[in-house]
Amino acid sequence: MDKVLSVSLGEIALKGLNRKYFENQLISQMKKVIKDIGYNKIYKEQGKIYIEAEEIHFPQMINRLKKVFGLVYISPCIRVEKDMDEVAKASIEIMKDRVNRGDVSTFKVETNRADKKFPIKSPEISRQMGGVILTNFNDLKVDVHNPDVYLYIDIKQNCYIYIDKIKGYGGLPIGTNGKGLLLLSGGIDSPVAGFLMAKRGVEISCIHYHSYPFTSERAEDKVKSLAQILSRYTGKITMYSVNVLDIQKSINAKCPEDEMTILSRRFMMRIAEKIAIKNGMNALITGESLGQVASQTINGISVTNAAVNLPILRPLIGLDKVEIIDIAKDIETFETSILPFEDCCTVFLPKHPVTRPKLQDIEVSESALNVEELVDNAIERMEVYTID
Ligand code: ATP
Ligand code: MG
């Protein structure tokens, strides 16, 4: 009788021909996060991944594995041979452990027989093991509709018995859907946007724009902290830090005041695109949400998009602020995001930004600027950090 962790795959299980690739990516992510804890073996068995390790390490492993995308739930299991006496012993042990934690009065046994050669059919296994539990636990009753706990029995090459299903985030393993450059401000939205795209398998790097010395070093530290929290889910993150003060000054000097926001956004996109392409990334990611602020209108978005060719992914586009905040709290970026430091210089912010910019007008305003030179100068002076 061995204790192992089982990992269920969710969406990856539907991947058909590509399934092996996705599974292997997931396994390599899992290995990365538990390698310093130590494990004996990771193996696949009929649709699930199993980890052999010392049981005392399970809680710590589960805590880290929960954050690996592609994984739907994790269960501490007992693994036994396909022998009904062994299954019975394991069922009693796992139920005893669960009952000791309290709050169980009803149960239901659910069997999944992946190995169709095993001679006893699922309903019969469930019935027999239900009987075993009833004789060994006088206070427990069966409830087939709304039990307090399910006792799961998976019959595969081995037999696995478990009760707990600890939820992961699902999604797809990091790196299975290209690379994206996240425009990371110090706000609430952009870390959530990065999280959501990473959850869909995008490998994330970050770019942050600041207006030092108008903005403080503490603002920069705040953004690094946010990237660090994100890296719990994504692994190592490269962060590009770009000073845009000269750009803001030029815009301020030469362009209409109410176009400051949209013009700076187009610069942000151009700089991001250039860095992305140079580093083999396929998309930009922002935390924009439709209508949230004056610049996040459909007009604003299309004028912003027109500055670049790479796709701009906006996973928050249809979310309300409360929905975004809920995710931010869940992924633990919220408390850092609400610290009071400014990300870009607010000295230049217009009182009434244009909400319906026209591309033509914006291009006319930009013709007063040496766009390429401003972009290149900013990139030349950028700093690059590795966040782990
Ligand atoms: P956030 O909460 O992410 O700061 P926001 O509600 O403040 O977003 P905006 O200021 O319009 O909205 O920014 C929209 C998006 O543009 C941000 O989500 C982010 O992706 C990007 N962005 C804005 N400012 C910066 C910055 N200083 N550095 C990098 N990206 C930025
Ligand atoms: Mg912001």
CSV table of C-alpha atoms and ligand atoms in Angstrom, one decimal:
chain,number,residue,atom,x,y,z
A,1,MET,CA,0.0,0.0,0.0
A,2,ASP,CA,1.7,3.2,-1.2
A,3,LYS,CA,0.7,6.8,-0.9
A,4,VAL,CA,0.8,8.8,-4.2
A,5,LEU,CA,-0.5,12.1,-5.6
A,6,SER,CA,-2.7,11.9,-8.6
A,7,VAL,CA,-3.2,14.8,-11.0
A,8,SER,CA,-6.2,15.2,-13.3
A,9,LEU,CA,-5.8,17.0,-16.6
A,10,GLY,CA,-9.1,18.4,-17.7
A,11,GLU,CA,-8.9,20.2,-21.0
A,12,ILE,CA,-5.6,18.5,-22.0
A,13,ALA,CA,-7.5,15.2,-22.0
A,14,LEU,CA,-9.4,16.5,-25.0
A,15,LYS,CA,-6.4,17.3,-27.1
A,16,GLY,CA,-6.4,14.3,-29.4
A,17,LEU,CA,-3.2,13.9,-31.4
A,18,ASN,CA,-1.5,16.7,-29.5
A,19,ARG,CA,-2.3,15.2,-26.1
A,20,LYS,CA,1.2,13.7,-25.6
A,21,TYR,CA,2.8,17.0,-26.2
A,22,PHE,CA,0.5,18.8,-23.7
A,23,GLU,CA,1.0,16.1,-21.1
A,24,ASN,CA,4.8,16.2,-21.4
A,25,GLN,CA,4.7,20.0,-21.1
A,26,LEU,CA,2.6,19.7,-18.0
A,27,ILE,CA,4.9,17.1,-16.5
A,28,SER,CA,8.0,19.2,-17.1
A,29,GLN,CA,6.2,22.2,-15.4
A,30,MET,CA,5.3,19.9,-12.4
A,31,LYS,CA,8.9,18.7,-12.1
A,32,LYS,CA,10.1,22.2,-12.1
A,33,VAL,CA,8.0,23.2,-9.1
A,34,ILE,CA,8.7,20.1,-7.0
A,35,LYS,CA,12.3,19.3,-7.8
A,36,ASP,CA,13.7,21.0,-4.7
A,37,ILE,CA,11.2,19.2,-2.5
A,38,GLY,CA,12.2,15.8,-3.9
A,39,TYR,CA,10.1,13.0,-5.4
A,40,ASN,CA,10.8,9.4,-6.5
A,41,LYS,CA,9.0,9.2,-9.7
A,42,ILE,CA,6.4,10.9,-11.9
A,43,TYR,CA,4.5,8.6,-14.3
A,44,LYS,CA,1.4,8.5,-16.5
A,45,GLU,CA,-1.3,6.0,-16.2
A,46,GLN,CA,-4.5,6.0,-18.3
A,47,GLY,CA,-5.3,9.7,-18.4
A,48,LYS,CA,-3.8,10.8,-15.1
A,49,ILE,CA,-0.3,11.7,-13.9
A,50,TYR,CA,1.0,10.2,-10.6
A,51,ILE,CA,3.7,11.3,-8.3
A,52,GLU,CA,5.5,9.0,-5.9
A,53,ALA,CA,7.0,10.9,-3.0
A,54,GLU,CA,7.2,10.9,0.7
A,55,GLU,CA,3.8,11.6,2.2
A,56,ILE,CA,5.1,14.3,4.6
A,57,HIS,CA,5.9,16.4,1.5
A,58,PHE,CA,2.4,16.1,0.1
A,59,PRO,CA,1.0,19.4,1.6
A,60,GLN,CA,3.9,21.5,0.3
A,61,MET,CA,3.8,19.8,-3.1
A,62,ILE,CA,0.0,20.3,-3.4
A,63,ASN,CA,0.4,23.9,-2.6
A,64,ARG,CA,2.8,24.4,-5.4
A,65,LEU,CA,1.2,22.1,-7.9
A,66,LYS,CA,-2.1,23.9,-7.5
A,67,LYS,CA,-0.6,26.8,-9.3
A,68,VAL,CA,0.6,24.8,-12.4
A,69,PHE,CA,-1.7,25.5,-15.3
A,70,GLY,CA,-3.2,22.5,-17.1
A,71,LEU,CA,-4.0,20.7,-13.8
A,72,VAL,CA,-7.6,20.5,-12.7
A,73,TYR,CA,-7.3,18.7,-9.4
A,74,ILE,CA,-4.9,16.9,-7.2
A,75,SER,CA,-5.7,14.0,-4.9
A,76,PRO,CA,-3.7,12.2,-2.3
A,77,CYS,CA,-4.4,8.5,-3.0
A,78,ILE,CA,-3.6,5.1,-1.8
A,79,ARG,CA,-2.2,2.9,-4.5
A,80,VAL,CA,-2.7,-0.9,-4.3
A,81,GLU,CA,-2.7,-3.9,-6.5
A,82,LYS,CA,-5.9,-4.8,-8.2
A,83,ASP,CA,-7.1,-7.1,-5.4
A,84,MET,CA,-10.4,-6.5,-3.7
A,85,ASP,CA,-9.0,-7.2,-0.2
A,86,GLU,CA,-6.4,-4.6,-0.8
A,87,VAL,CA,-8.9,-2.2,-2.1
A,88,ALA,CA,-11.1,-2.8,1.0
A,89,LYS,CA,-8.1,-2.1,3.3
A,90,ALA,CA,-7.2,1.1,1.5
A,91,SER,CA,-10.8,2.2,1.5
A,92,ILE,CA,-11.1,1.8,5.2
A,93,GLU,CA,-7.8,3.6,5.8
A,94,ILE,CA,-8.6,6.6,3.6
A,95,MET,CA,-12.1,6.9,5.1
A,96,LYS,CA,-10.7,6.7,8.6
A,97,ASP,CA,-8.4,9.5,7.9
A,98,ARG,CA,-11.2,11.6,6.4
A,99,VAL,CA,-13.6,10.9,9.3
A,100,ASN,CA,-11.0,11.9,11.8
A,101,ARG,CA,-10.9,15.3,10.2
A,102,GLY,CA,-14.6,15.6,11.1
A,103,ASP,CA,-17.9,16.5,9.5
A,104,VAL,CA,-18.7,13.3,7.6
A,105,SER,CA,-21.9,11.5,8.1
A,106,THR,CA,-22.8,10.3,4.6
A,107,PHE,CA,-20.8,8.9,1.7
A,108,LYS,CA,-21.0,7.4,-1.7
A,109,VAL,CA,-18.5,5.2,-3.5
A,110,GLU,CA,-17.8,6.0,-7.1
A,111,THR,CA,-15.7,3.6,-9.2
A,112,ASN,CA,-14.1,4.2,-12.5
A,113,ARG,CA,-12.9,1.0,-14.2
A,114,ALA,CA,-10.5,2.1,-16.9
A,115,ASP,CA,-9.1,-1.4,-17.1
A,116,LYS,CA,-12.0,-3.2,-18.7
A,117,LYS,CA,-10.2,-6.5,-18.2
A,118,PHE,CA,-10.7,-6.3,-14.5
A,119,PRO,CA,-13.5,-8.9,-13.9
A,120,ILE,CA,-15.7,-7.0,-11.5
A,121,LYS,CA,-17.8,-4.1,-13.0
A,122,SER,CA,-17.8,-0.6,-11.5
A,123,PRO,CA,-21.3,-0.7,-9.8
A,124,GLU,CA,-20.5,-4.0,-8.2
A,125,ILE,CA,-17.1,-2.7,-6.9
A,126,SER,CA,-18.9,0.4,-5.5
A,127,ARG,CA,-21.6,-1.8,-3.9
A,128,GLN,CA,-19.0,-4.1,-2.2
A,129,MET,CA,-16.9,-1.3,-0.9
A,130,GLY,CA,-19.9,0.6,0.3
A,131,GLY,CA,-20.7,-2.5,2.4
A,132,VAL,CA,-17.1,-2.6,3.7
A,133,ILE,CA,-17.4,1.0,4.8
A,134,LEU,CA,-20.8,0.5,6.5
A,135,THR,CA,-19.5,-2.4,8.5
A,136,ASN,CA,-16.4,-0.6,9.6
A,137,PHE,CA,-17.9,2.8,10.4
A,138,ASN,CA,-21.1,2.5,12.4
A,139,ASP,CA,-22.0,6.2,12.2
A,140,LEU,CA,-21.8,6.5,8.5
A,141,LYS,CA,-24.7,6.2,6.1
A,142,VAL,CA,-24.9,6.0,2.3
A,143,ASP,CA,-26.4,9.0,0.5
A,144,VAL,CA,-26.3,8.5,-3.3
A,145,HIS,CA,-27.7,12.0,-4.1
A,146,ASN,CA,-25.9,14.4,-1.8
A,147,PRO,CA,-23.2,12.7,0.2
A,148,ASP,CA,-20.7,14.6,2.4
A,149,VAL,CA,-17.9,12.8,0.7
A,150,TYR,CA,-17.2,10.6,-2.3
A,151,LEU,CA,-14.9,7.7,-2.0
A,152,TYR,CA,-13.3,7.3,-5.4
A,153,ILE,CA,-11.9,4.0,-6.7
A,154,ASP,CA,-10.0,4.1,-10.0
A,155,ILE,CA,-9.1,0.7,-11.5
A,156,LYS,CA,-6.2,1.1,-13.9
A,157,GLN,CA,-2.9,-0.8,-14.1
A,158,ASN,CA,-2.9,-0.2,-10.4
A,159,CYS,CA,-5.8,0.7,-8.2
A,160,TYR,CA,-6.1,4.1,-6.7
A,161,ILE,CA,-8.4,5.0,-3.8
A,162,TYR,CA,-9.0,8.7,-2.7
A,163,ILE,CA,-11.5,11.1,-1.3
A,164,ASP,CA,-10.1,14.7,-1.6
A,165,LYS,CA,-10.0,16.6,-4.8
A,166,ILE,CA,-8.0,19.7,-4.4
A,167,LYS,CA,-8.7,22.2,-7.2
A,168,GLY,CA,-6.1,23.6,-9.5
A,169,TYR,CA,-6.7,26.4,-12.0
A,170,GLY,CA,-7.1,24.2,-15.1
A,171,GLY,CA,-6.1,25.9,-18.4
A,172,LEU,CA,-3.2,24.7,-20.5
A,173,PRO,CA,0.5,24.2,-19.6
A,174,ILE,CA,2.7,27.3,-19.9
A,175,GLY,CA,4.6,27.4,-23.2
A,176,THR,CA,2.0,25.5,-25.2
A,177,ASN,CA,0.5,28.6,-26.7
A,178,GLY,CA,3.3,30.9,-27.7
A,179,LYS,CA,4.9,33.8,-25.9
A,180,GLY,CA,3.4,37.1,-24.9
A,181,LEU,CA,4.7,40.4,-23.7
A,182,LEU,CA,2.5,41.7,-20.9
A,183,LEU,CA,2.3,45.5,-20.4
A,184,LEU,CA,2.5,45.5,-16.7
A,185,SER,CA,1.6,48.7,-14.9
A,186,GLY,CA,1.3,48.9,-11.1
A,187,GLY,CA,-2.5,48.6,-11.3
A,188,ILE,CA,-5.0,46.0,-10.5
A,189,ASP,CA,-5.8,44.9,-14.1
A,190,SER,CA,-2.6,44.1,-15.9
A,191,PRO,CA,-1.4,41.4,-13.4
A,192,VAL,CA,-4.8,39.7,-13.8
A,193,ALA,CA,-4.5,39.9,-17.6
A,194,GLY,CA,-1.1,38.2,-17.4
A,195,PHE,CA,-2.4,35.5,-15.2
A,196,LEU,CA,-5.3,34.8,-17.5
A,197,MET,CA,-3.2,34.5,-20.6
A,198,ALA,CA,-0.6,32.4,-18.8
A,199,LYS,CA,-3.5,30.1,-17.8
A,200,ARG,CA,-4.1,29.6,-21.5
A,201,GLY,CA,-0.6,28.4,-22.0
A,202,VAL,CA,1.1,31.7,-23.0
A,203,GLU,CA,4.7,32.1,-21.7
A,204,ILE,CA,4.8,35.6,-20.2
A,205,SER,CA,7.4,38.3,-20.2
A,206,CYS,CA,6.7,41.8,-18.8
A,207,ILE,CA,7.4,45.3,-19.9
A,208,HIS,CA,6.9,48.3,-17.6
A,209,TYR,CA,7.0,51.9,-18.5
A,210,HIS,CA,8.0,54.5,-15.9
A,211,SER,CA,8.9,58.2,-15.8
A,212,TYR,CA,11.8,58.2,-13.4
A,213,PRO,CA,12.7,60.6,-11.7
A,214,PHE,CA,9.1,61.9,-11.8
A,215,THR,CA,8.0,58.4,-10.6
A,216,SER,CA,9.8,56.8,-7.7
A,217,GLU,CA,11.9,53.8,-7.4
A,218,ARG,CA,9.3,52.4,-5.0
A,219,ALA,CA,6.9,52.4,-7.9
A,220,GLU,CA,9.3,50.3,-9.8
A,221,ASP,CA,9.7,47.9,-6.8
A,222,LYS,CA,6.0,47.5,-6.6
A,223,VAL,CA,5.9,46.4,-10.3
A,224,LYS,CA,8.7,43.9,-9.6
A,225,SER,CA,6.8,42.5,-6.7
A,226,LEU,CA,3.8,42.1,-8.9
A,227,ALA,CA,5.9,40.2,-11.5
A,228,GLN,CA,7.2,38.1,-8.7
A,229,ILE,CA,3.7,37.1,-7.6
A,230,LEU,CA,2.9,36.3,-11.2
A,231,SER,CA,6.1,34.2,-11.4
A,232,ARG,CA,4.6,31.8,-8.8
A,233,TYR,CA,2.3,30.7,-11.6
A,234,THR,CA,4.5,31.2,-14.7
A,235,GLY,CA,8.0,30.4,-13.5
A,236,LYS,CA,10.9,32.8,-14.3
A,237,ILE,CA,9.8,36.1,-15.9
A,238,THR,CA,12.0,38.5,-17.9
A,239,MET,CA,11.0,42.1,-17.1
A,240,TYR,CA,11.9,45.0,-19.4
A,241,SER,CA,11.8,48.4,-17.7
A,242,VAL,CA,11.6,51.4,-20.0
A,243,ASN,CA,11.8,55.1,-19.2
A,244,VAL,CA,9.2,57.1,-21.3
A,245,LEU,CA,9.7,60.5,-19.7
A,246,ASP,CA,11.4,61.9,-22.8
A,247,ILE,CA,8.5,60.6,-25.0
A,248,GLN,CA,5.9,62.2,-22.6
A,249,LYS,CA,7.8,65.5,-22.7
A,250,SER,CA,7.9,65.5,-26.5
A,251,ILE,CA,4.3,64.8,-26.8
A,252,ASN,CA,3.5,67.4,-24.2
A,253,ALA,CA,5.5,70.0,-26.0
A,254,LYS,CA,4.3,69.2,-29.5
A,255,CYS,CA,0.9,67.7,-29.5
A,256,PRO,CA,-2.7,68.6,-28.4
A,257,GLU,CA,-3.1,68.1,-24.6
A,258,ASP,CA,-6.2,65.9,-24.8
A,259,GLU,CA,-4.3,63.4,-27.0
A,260,MET,CA,-1.6,62.7,-24.5
A,261,THR,CA,-3.1,59.4,-23.3
A,262,ILE,CA,-3.7,57.9,-26.7
A,263,LEU,CA,-0.4,59.1,-28.1
A,264,SER,CA,1.5,57.6,-25.1
A,265,ARG,CA,-0.4,54.3,-25.5
A,266,ARG,CA,0.7,54.1,-29.1
A,267,PHE,CA,4.3,54.6,-28.1
A,268,MET,CA,3.9,51.9,-25.4
A,269,MET,CA,2.7,49.5,-28.1
A,270,ARG,CA,5.4,50.3,-30.5
A,271,ILE,CA,8.1,49.8,-27.9
A,272,ALA,CA,6.6,46.6,-26.7
A,273,GLU,CA,6.2,45.3,-30.3
A,274,LYS,CA,9.8,46.0,-31.1
A,275,ILE,CA,11.0,44.2,-28.0
A,276,ALA,CA,8.6,41.3,-28.5
A,277,ILE,CA,9.6,40.7,-32.1
A,278,LYS,CA,13.3,40.9,-31.2
A,279,ASN,CA,12.8,38.2,-28.5
A,280,GLY,CA,10.6,35.8,-30.4
A,281,MET,CA,7.3,36.7,-28.8
A,282,ASN,CA,4.0,36.5,-30.7
A,283,ALA,CA,1.6,38.8,-28.9
A,284,LEU,CA,1.2,41.8,-26.6
A,285,ILE,CA,-1.1,41.6,-23.6
A,286,THR,CA,-2.8,44.4,-21.8
A,287,GLY,CA,-5.2,44.8,-18.9
A,288,GLU,CA,-7.8,46.9,-20.8
A,289,SER,CA,-11.5,46.4,-20.1
A,290,LEU,CA,-14.0,48.0,-22.4
A,291,GLY,CA,-15.3,51.4,-21.1
A,292,GLN,CA,-13.4,51.2,-17.8
A,293,VAL,CA,-11.6,54.5,-18.5
A,294,ALA,CA,-11.7,57.2,-21.2
A,295,SER,CA,-9.0,55.6,-23.3
A,296,GLN,CA,-10.6,52.1,-23.3
A,297,THR,CA,-13.3,52.8,-25.8
A,298,ILE,CA,-13.6,50.9,-29.1
A,299,ASN,CA,-12.2,53.9,-30.9
A,300,GLY,CA,-9.3,54.1,-28.5
A,301,ILE,CA,-8.6,50.5,-28.9
A,302,SER,CA,-8.6,50.6,-32.7
A,303,VAL,CA,-6.3,53.7,-32.8
A,304,THR,CA,-4.0,51.9,-30.4
A,305,ASN,CA,-4.0,48.7,-32.4
A,306,ALA,CA,-3.2,50.7,-35.6
A,307,ALA,CA,0.2,51.5,-34.2
A,308,VAL,CA,1.4,47.9,-34.3
A,309,ASN,CA,1.0,44.6,-36.2
A,310,LEU,CA,1.3,42.1,-33.5
A,311,PRO,CA,-2.0,41.0,-32.0
A,312,ILE,CA,-2.9,42.6,-28.7
A,313,LEU,CA,-4.6,40.2,-26.3
A,314,ARG,CA,-7.0,41.8,-23.9
A,315,PRO,CA,-8.4,39.0,-21.7
A,316,LEU,CA,-10.2,41.5,-19.4
A,317,ILE,CA,-12.1,43.2,-22.2
A,318,GLY,CA,-15.5,41.9,-21.1
A,319,LEU,CA,-15.0,41.8,-17.3
A,320,ASP,CA,-16.4,44.2,-14.8
A,321,LYS,CA,-14.0,45.8,-12.2
A,322,VAL,CA,-15.5,43.7,-9.4
A,323,GLU,CA,-14.8,40.5,-11.4
A,324,ILE,CA,-11.2,41.6,-12.0
A,325,ILE,CA,-10.7,42.4,-8.3
A,326,ASP,CA,-12.0,39.0,-7.3
A,327,ILE,CA,-9.4,37.3,-9.5
A,328,ALA,CA,-6.7,39.8,-8.3
A,329,LYS,CA,-7.5,38.8,-4.7
A,330,ASP,CA,-7.5,35.1,-5.5
A,331,ILE,CA,-4.1,35.2,-7.2
A,332,GLU,CA,-2.8,37.5,-4.4
A,333,THR,CA,-1.8,40.5,-6.5
A,334,PHE,CA,-4.5,42.8,-5.2
A,335,GLU,CA,-2.8,43.9,-2.0
A,336,THR,CA,0.3,44.9,-3.9
A,337,SER,CA,-1.6,46.6,-6.7
A,338,ILE,CA,-3.4,48.9,-4.3
A,339,LEU,CA,-0.2,50.4,-2.9
A,340,PRO,CA,-0.3,54.0,-3.8
A,341,PHE,CA,2.7,54.6,-6.1
A,342,GLU,CA,2.2,56.0,-9.6
A,343,ASP,CA,3.5,54.0,-12.5
A,344,CYS,CA,3.8,56.7,-15.2
A,345,CYS,CA,4.2,60.4,-14.8
A,346,THR,CA,0.8,61.9,-14.1
A,347,VAL,CA,2.0,65.5,-14.5
A,348,PHE,CA,1.2,65.3,-18.2
A,349,LEU,CA,-2.2,63.6,-17.9
A,350,PRO,CA,-4.9,65.6,-19.6
A,351,LYS,CA,-8.0,66.6,-17.7
A,352,HIS,CA,-10.2,65.6,-20.5
A,353,PRO,CA,-8.7,62.9,-22.7
A,354,VAL,CA,-10.2,62.3,-26.1
A,355,THR,CA,-12.6,59.4,-25.9
A,356,ARG,CA,-13.2,59.0,-29.6
A,357,PRO,CA,-9.8,59.6,-31.2
A,358,LYS,CA,-9.7,59.5,-35.0
A,359,LEU,CA,-6.7,57.7,-36.5
A,360,GLN,CA,-6.2,60.5,-39.0
A,361,ASP,CA,-6.0,63.2,-36.4
A,362,ILE,CA,-3.7,61.2,-34.2
A,363,GLU,CA,-1.4,60.5,-37.2
A,364,VAL,CA,-1.3,64.3,-37.9
A,365,SER,CA,-0.3,65.0,-34.3
A,366,GLU,CA,2.4,62.3,-34.4
A,367,SER,CA,3.9,63.8,-37.5
A,368,ALA,CA,5.3,66.5,-35.3
A,369,LEU,CA,7.3,63.9,-33.5
A,370,ASN,CA,10.3,61.8,-34.5
A,371,VAL,CA,8.6,58.6,-33.5
A,372,GLU,CA,11.2,56.1,-34.5
A,373,GLU,CA,14.0,58.0,-32.8
A,374,LEU,CA,12.0,58.3,-29.6
A,375,VAL,CA,11.2,54.6,-29.6
A,376,ASP,CA,14.8,53.6,-30.3
A,377,ASN,CA,16.2,55.9,-27.7
A,378,ALA,CA,13.8,54.5,-25.0
A,379,ILE,CA,14.7,50.9,-25.9
A,380,GLU,CA,18.4,51.7,-25.9
A,381,ARG,CA,18.2,52.8,-22.3
A,382,MET,CA,15.9,50.1,-21.0
A,383,GLU,CA,16.8,47.8,-18.2
A,384,VAL,CA,16.2,44.1,-18.1
A,385,TYR,CA,15.6,42.0,-15.0
A,386,THR,CA,15.0,38.4,-14.3
A,387,ILE,CA,12.2,37.8,-11.8
A,388,ASP,CA,12.0,34.4,-10.0
B,1,ATP,P1,-4.1,48.7,-14.7
B,1,ATP,O1,-5.0,48.4,-13.6
B,1,ATP,O2,-3.5,47.4,-15.3
B,1,ATP,O3,-3.0,49.7,-14.4
B,1,ATP,P2,-5.7,50.7,-15.8
B,1,ATP,O4,-7.1,50.4,-15.4
B,1,ATP,O5,-4.9,51.7,-14.9
B,1,ATP,O6,-5.0,49.3,-15.8
B,1,ATP,P3,-4.8,52.1,-18.1
B,1,ATP,O7,-4.0,53.0,-17.4
B,1,ATP,O8,-5.7,52.6,-19.2
B,1,ATP,O9,-5.8,51.2,-17.3
B,1,ATP,O10,-3.9,51.0,-18.8
B,1,ATP,C1,-4.4,50.0,-19.6
B,1,ATP,C2,-3.3,48.9,-19.8
B,1,ATP,O11,-2.2,49.5,-20.4
B,1,ATP,C3,-2.8,48.4,-18.5
B,1,ATP,O12,-3.7,47.3,-18.0
B,1,ATP,C4,-1.5,47.9,-18.9
B,1,ATP,O13,-1.6,46.6,-19.6
B,1,ATP,C5,-1.0,49.0,-19.9
B,1,ATP,N1,-0.2,50.0,-19.1
B,1,ATP,C6,-0.7,51.2,-18.6
B,1,ATP,N2,0.3,51.8,-18.0
B,1,ATP,C7,1.4,51.1,-18.1
B,1,ATP,C8,2.8,51.2,-17.6
B,1,ATP,N3,3.2,52.2,-16.9
B,1,ATP,N4,3.6,50.2,-17.9
B,1,ATP,C9,3.2,49.1,-18.6
B,1,ATP,N5,2.0,48.9,-19.1
B,1,ATP,C10,1.1,49.9,-18.8
B,2,MG,MG,-3.0,51.7,-14.3
